[in-house]
Amino acid sequence: MKPAAVLFDMDGTLVDSERIWGIALTELAARAGGTLSESARLAMVGTSSADSMRIFRADIGQPDRPEAPDLAWLTARVRDMFADGLVWRPGAMELLLAVRAAGIPTALVTSTGRELVEVALKTLGVENFDVVVCGDEVKRPKPDPEPYRTAAELLGVPIGSCVAIEDSHSGVASARAAGAAVLAVPAELELEPVDGVHLRTTLTGVDPLFLAALLV
């Protein structure tokens, strides 16, 4: 038995890009004359750009700060760092290639916007995904189930026969609510055991057979 599809989150799951976001947000806070707290940064992991910027403004004590200029600067800064190449998370590249070799459809399901995802795909390989669902291409981003349901619909497979791989609270909540089997591999955040969510410390050693067993 094989999953109908494997649905991969991007930041913190496939690549170590959360560190890049942290650098850029810290720099943005300094430009605004503030300091970004560690708790606020962690609260942003896996959230939409709108939610992240709301957390950012509240944390630096400027709730009425205009969003558009900050988001434009942040996007440009992260794009430049993404362009330097992204570091794969342990076991992630091997798993992605094994899933592709097994003929299992794949989707990239991320809260990151399309502009940055296109840069990240130069590392990830656009050919490795049958479908890409970006955070700015859905009406209700994670933790809403819409991103994962959209990916399954675009692939033409039942979401209940898919495995989603995530690293954040909002991503796990999104995939779980959509009805996928969920493999959670925390990066920056500690994730508590939840019914229906399988926890591992790394993707090293995970293969298509392991993923298929999550659907039993």
CSV table of C-alpha atoms in Angstrom, one decimal:
chain,number,residue,atom,x,y,z
A,1,MET,CA,0.0,0.0,0.0
A,2,LYS,CA,1.2,3.5,-0.8
A,3,PRO,CA,-0.2,6.9,0.2
A,4,ALA,CA,-2.4,8.5,-2.4
A,5,ALA,CA,0.0,11.5,-2.1
A,6,VAL,CA,2.6,13.0,0.2
A,7,LEU,CA,2.0,16.7,1.1
A,8,PHE,CA,5.1,18.5,2.3
A,9,ASP,CA,5.4,21.7,4.3
A,10,MET,CA,8.4,23.8,3.3
A,11,ASP,CA,9.9,26.1,6.0
A,12,GLY,CA,11.4,24.0,8.8
A,13,THR,CA,10.2,20.7,7.3
A,14,LEU,CA,12.1,20.4,4.0
A,15,VAL,CA,14.6,23.2,4.4
A,16,ASP,CA,16.2,25.1,7.3
A,17,SER,CA,14.7,28.4,6.3
A,18,GLU,CA,13.1,29.4,9.6
A,19,ARG,CA,16.6,30.6,10.6
A,20,ILE,CA,16.6,32.9,7.6
A,21,TRP,CA,13.2,34.3,8.6
A,22,GLY,CA,14.5,34.9,12.1
A,23,ILE,CA,17.5,36.9,10.8
A,24,ALA,CA,15.3,39.0,8.5
A,25,LEU,CA,12.7,39.7,11.1
A,26,THR,CA,15.4,40.7,13.6
A,27,GLU,CA,16.8,43.1,11.1
A,28,LEU,CA,13.4,44.5,10.3
A,29,ALA,CA,12.7,45.1,14.0
A,30,ALA,CA,16.0,47.0,14.3
A,31,ARG,CA,15.1,49.2,11.3
A,32,ALA,CA,11.9,50.0,13.1
A,33,GLY,CA,13.7,51.0,16.2
A,34,GLY,CA,12.7,48.0,18.2
A,35,THR,CA,13.8,44.5,19.3
A,36,LEU,CA,12.1,41.3,18.3
A,37,SER,CA,11.5,38.9,21.2
A,38,GLU,CA,12.2,35.2,20.9
A,39,SER,CA,8.7,34.4,22.0
A,40,ALA,CA,7.2,36.5,19.2
A,41,ARG,CA,9.5,35.0,16.7
A,42,LEU,CA,8.5,31.5,17.7
A,43,ALA,CA,4.8,32.5,17.6
A,44,MET,CA,5.3,33.4,14.0
A,45,VAL,CA,6.5,30.0,12.9
A,46,GLY,CA,4.1,28.4,10.4
A,47,THR,CA,1.7,31.4,10.3
A,48,SER,CA,0.5,33.4,7.4
A,49,SER,CA,2.3,36.7,6.5
A,50,ALA,CA,-0.6,38.7,7.8
A,51,ASP,CA,-0.6,36.9,11.2
A,52,SER,CA,3.2,37.2,11.4
A,53,MET,CA,3.2,40.9,10.8
A,54,ARG,CA,0.5,41.4,13.4
A,55,ILE,CA,2.6,39.6,15.9
A,56,PHE,CA,5.6,41.6,14.8
A,57,ARG,CA,4.0,45.0,15.2
A,58,ALA,CA,2.5,44.1,18.6
A,59,ASP,CA,5.9,42.8,19.8
A,60,ILE,CA,7.8,45.9,18.9
A,61,GLY,CA,5.1,48.1,20.4
A,62,GLN,CA,4.0,49.6,17.1
A,63,PRO,CA,0.5,48.1,16.4
A,64,ASP,CA,-0.4,50.9,14.0
A,65,ARG,CA,2.7,50.6,11.9
A,66,PRO,CA,1.9,50.3,8.1
A,67,GLU,CA,2.2,46.7,7.0
A,68,ALA,CA,2.9,47.0,3.3
A,69,PRO,CA,6.4,48.7,3.4
A,70,ASP,CA,7.6,46.2,6.1
A,71,LEU,CA,6.3,43.2,4.2
A,72,ALA,CA,7.9,44.4,1.0
A,73,TRP,CA,11.3,44.9,2.7
A,74,LEU,CA,11.0,41.5,4.5
A,75,THR,CA,10.2,39.7,1.3
A,76,ALA,CA,13.1,41.3,-0.6
A,77,ARG,CA,15.5,40.5,2.2
A,78,VAL,CA,14.4,36.8,2.5
A,79,ARG,CA,14.4,36.5,-1.3
A,80,ASP,CA,18.1,37.5,-1.3
A,81,MET,CA,19.0,35.0,1.4
A,82,PHE,CA,16.9,32.2,-0.3
A,83,ALA,CA,18.8,32.9,-3.5
A,84,ASP,CA,22.1,31.9,-1.8
A,85,GLY,CA,20.7,28.4,-1.5
A,86,LEU,CA,18.8,26.6,1.3
A,87,VAL,CA,20.0,23.9,3.6
A,88,TRP,CA,17.9,20.7,3.6
A,89,ARG,CA,16.6,19.4,6.9
A,90,PRO,CA,18.0,16.0,7.9
A,91,GLY,CA,16.6,13.2,5.8
A,92,ALA,CA,14.3,15.5,3.9
A,93,MET,CA,15.9,15.4,0.5
A,94,GLU,CA,16.3,11.6,0.7
A,95,LEU,CA,12.6,11.1,1.6
A,96,LEU,CA,11.4,13.5,-1.1
A,97,LEU,CA,13.5,11.6,-3.8
A,98,ALA,CA,12.3,8.2,-2.5
A,99,VAL,CA,8.7,9.3,-2.6
A,100,ARG,CA,9.2,10.5,-6.2
A,101,ALA,CA,11.0,7.3,-7.2
A,102,ALA,CA,8.0,5.3,-5.8
A,103,GLY,CA,5.7,7.1,-8.1
A,104,ILE,CA,3.7,8.8,-5.3
A,105,PRO,CA,2.3,12.2,-6.2
A,106,THR,CA,3.6,15.1,-4.1
A,107,ALA,CA,2.6,18.6,-3.2
A,108,LEU,CA,4.3,21.5,-1.5
A,109,VAL,CA,1.9,23.2,0.9
A,110,THR,CA,3.4,26.3,2.5
A,111,SER,CA,2.4,29.5,4.2
A,112,THR,CA,5.2,31.3,2.3
A,113,GLY,CA,4.1,33.5,-0.6
A,114,ARG,CA,4.6,32.4,-4.3
A,115,GLU,CA,7.4,35.0,-4.9
A,116,LEU,CA,9.7,33.4,-2.3
A,117,VAL,CA,8.6,29.8,-3.0
A,118,GLU,CA,9.8,30.2,-6.6
A,119,VAL,CA,13.2,31.0,-5.3
A,120,ALA,CA,13.1,28.1,-2.8
A,121,LEU,CA,12.2,25.7,-5.6
A,122,LYS,CA,15.6,26.3,-7.1
A,123,THR,CA,16.9,24.3,-4.2
A,124,LEU,CA,14.0,22.0,-3.7
A,125,GLY,CA,13.5,21.2,-7.4
A,126,VAL,CA,10.3,22.3,-9.1
A,127,GLU,CA,10.3,18.9,-10.8
A,128,ASN,CA,9.8,17.2,-7.4
A,129,PHE,CA,6.3,18.5,-6.9
A,130,ASP,CA,3.2,17.9,-8.9
A,131,VAL,CA,1.3,20.7,-7.1
A,132,VAL,CA,2.5,23.8,-5.2
A,133,VAL,CA,0.0,25.6,-2.9
A,134,CYS,CA,1.4,28.9,-1.5
A,135,GLY,CA,0.2,31.0,1.4
A,136,ASP,CA,-1.0,33.9,-0.7
A,137,GLU,CA,-3.0,31.6,-3.0
A,138,VAL,CA,-5.6,30.5,-0.6
A,139,LYS,CA,-8.4,32.5,1.1
A,140,ARG,CA,-7.8,30.9,4.5
A,141,PRO,CA,-4.1,29.9,5.2
A,142,LYS,CA,-2.9,27.5,7.9
A,143,PRO,CA,-4.1,26.6,10.5
A,144,ASP,CA,-7.3,26.4,8.4
A,145,PRO,CA,-7.6,23.1,6.5
A,146,GLU,CA,-8.0,24.9,3.1
A,147,PRO,CA,-4.3,24.6,2.0
A,148,TYR,CA,-4.2,20.9,2.4
A,149,ARG,CA,-7.6,20.3,1.1
A,150,THR,CA,-6.7,22.4,-2.0
A,151,ALA,CA,-3.6,20.3,-2.6
A,152,ALA,CA,-5.5,17.1,-2.5
A,153,GLU,CA,-8.2,18.4,-4.8
A,154,LEU,CA,-5.6,19.6,-7.3
A,155,LEU,CA,-3.9,16.2,-7.2
A,156,GLY,CA,-7.3,14.5,-7.6
A,157,VAL,CA,-6.8,12.3,-4.6
A,158,PRO,CA,-8.8,11.7,-1.3
A,159,ILE,CA,-7.2,13.7,1.5
A,160,GLY,CA,-7.9,10.9,3.9
A,161,SER,CA,-5.4,8.7,1.9
A,162,CYS,CA,-2.6,11.4,2.0
A,163,VAL,CA,0.2,11.9,4.5
A,164,ALA,CA,1.1,15.5,5.4
A,165,ILE,CA,4.6,16.3,6.9
A,166,GLU,CA,4.8,19.3,9.1
A,167,ASP,CA,6.9,21.0,11.7
A,168,SER,CA,4.6,23.7,13.3
A,169,HIS,CA,1.5,23.9,15.4
A,170,SER,CA,-0.5,25.7,12.7
A,171,GLY,CA,0.7,23.3,10.0
A,172,VAL,CA,-0.2,20.2,12.0
A,173,ALA,CA,-3.6,21.8,12.9
A,174,SER,CA,-4.3,22.5,9.2
A,175,ALA,CA,-3.3,19.0,7.9
A,176,ARG,CA,-5.2,17.3,10.8
A,177,ALA,CA,-8.4,19.3,10.2
A,178,ALA,CA,-8.2,18.6,6.5
A,179,GLY,CA,-8.2,14.8,7.3
A,180,ALA,CA,-4.7,13.8,6.3
A,181,ALA,CA,-2.5,11.5,8.3
A,182,VAL,CA,0.1,13.7,9.9
A,183,LEU,CA,3.8,13.2,10.5
A,184,ALA,CA,5.2,16.0,12.7
A,185,VAL,CA,9.0,16.6,12.8
A,186,PRO,CA,9.6,19.7,15.0
A,187,ALA,CA,12.4,22.1,14.1
A,188,GLU,CA,12.2,25.2,16.2
A,189,LEU,CA,9.0,24.4,18.2
A,190,GLU,CA,8.3,21.7,20.6
A,191,LEU,CA,5.2,19.8,19.6
A,192,GLU,CA,3.1,17.8,22.1
A,193,PRO,CA,1.7,14.4,21.3
A,194,VAL,CA,-1.8,14.7,19.8
A,195,ASP,CA,-4.2,11.9,18.7
A,196,GLY,CA,-3.7,11.2,15.0
A,197,VAL,CA,-0.3,12.9,14.8
A,198,HIS,CA,2.9,10.9,14.6
A,199,LEU,CA,6.0,12.5,16.1
A,200,ARG,CA,9.6,12.0,15.0
A,201,THR,CA,12.7,14.0,15.8
A,202,THR,CA,14.0,13.8,12.2
A,203,LEU,CA,13.0,12.5,8.8
A,204,THR,CA,16.2,10.5,8.6
A,205,GLY,CA,15.2,6.9,8.0
A,206,VAL,CA,11.7,7.7,6.9
A,207,ASP,CA,10.7,6.1,3.6
A,208,PRO,CA,7.5,5.5,1.6
A,209,LEU,CA,6.8,2.2,3.6
A,210,PHE,CA,6.9,4.1,6.8
A,211,LEU,CA,4.5,6.7,5.5
A,212,ALA,CA,2.1,4.0,4.2
A,213,ALA,CA,2.0,2.5,7.7
A,214,LEU,CA,0.7,5.8,9.1
A,215,LEU,CA,-2.5,5.3,7.1
A,216,VAL,CA,-3.3,2.0,8.7
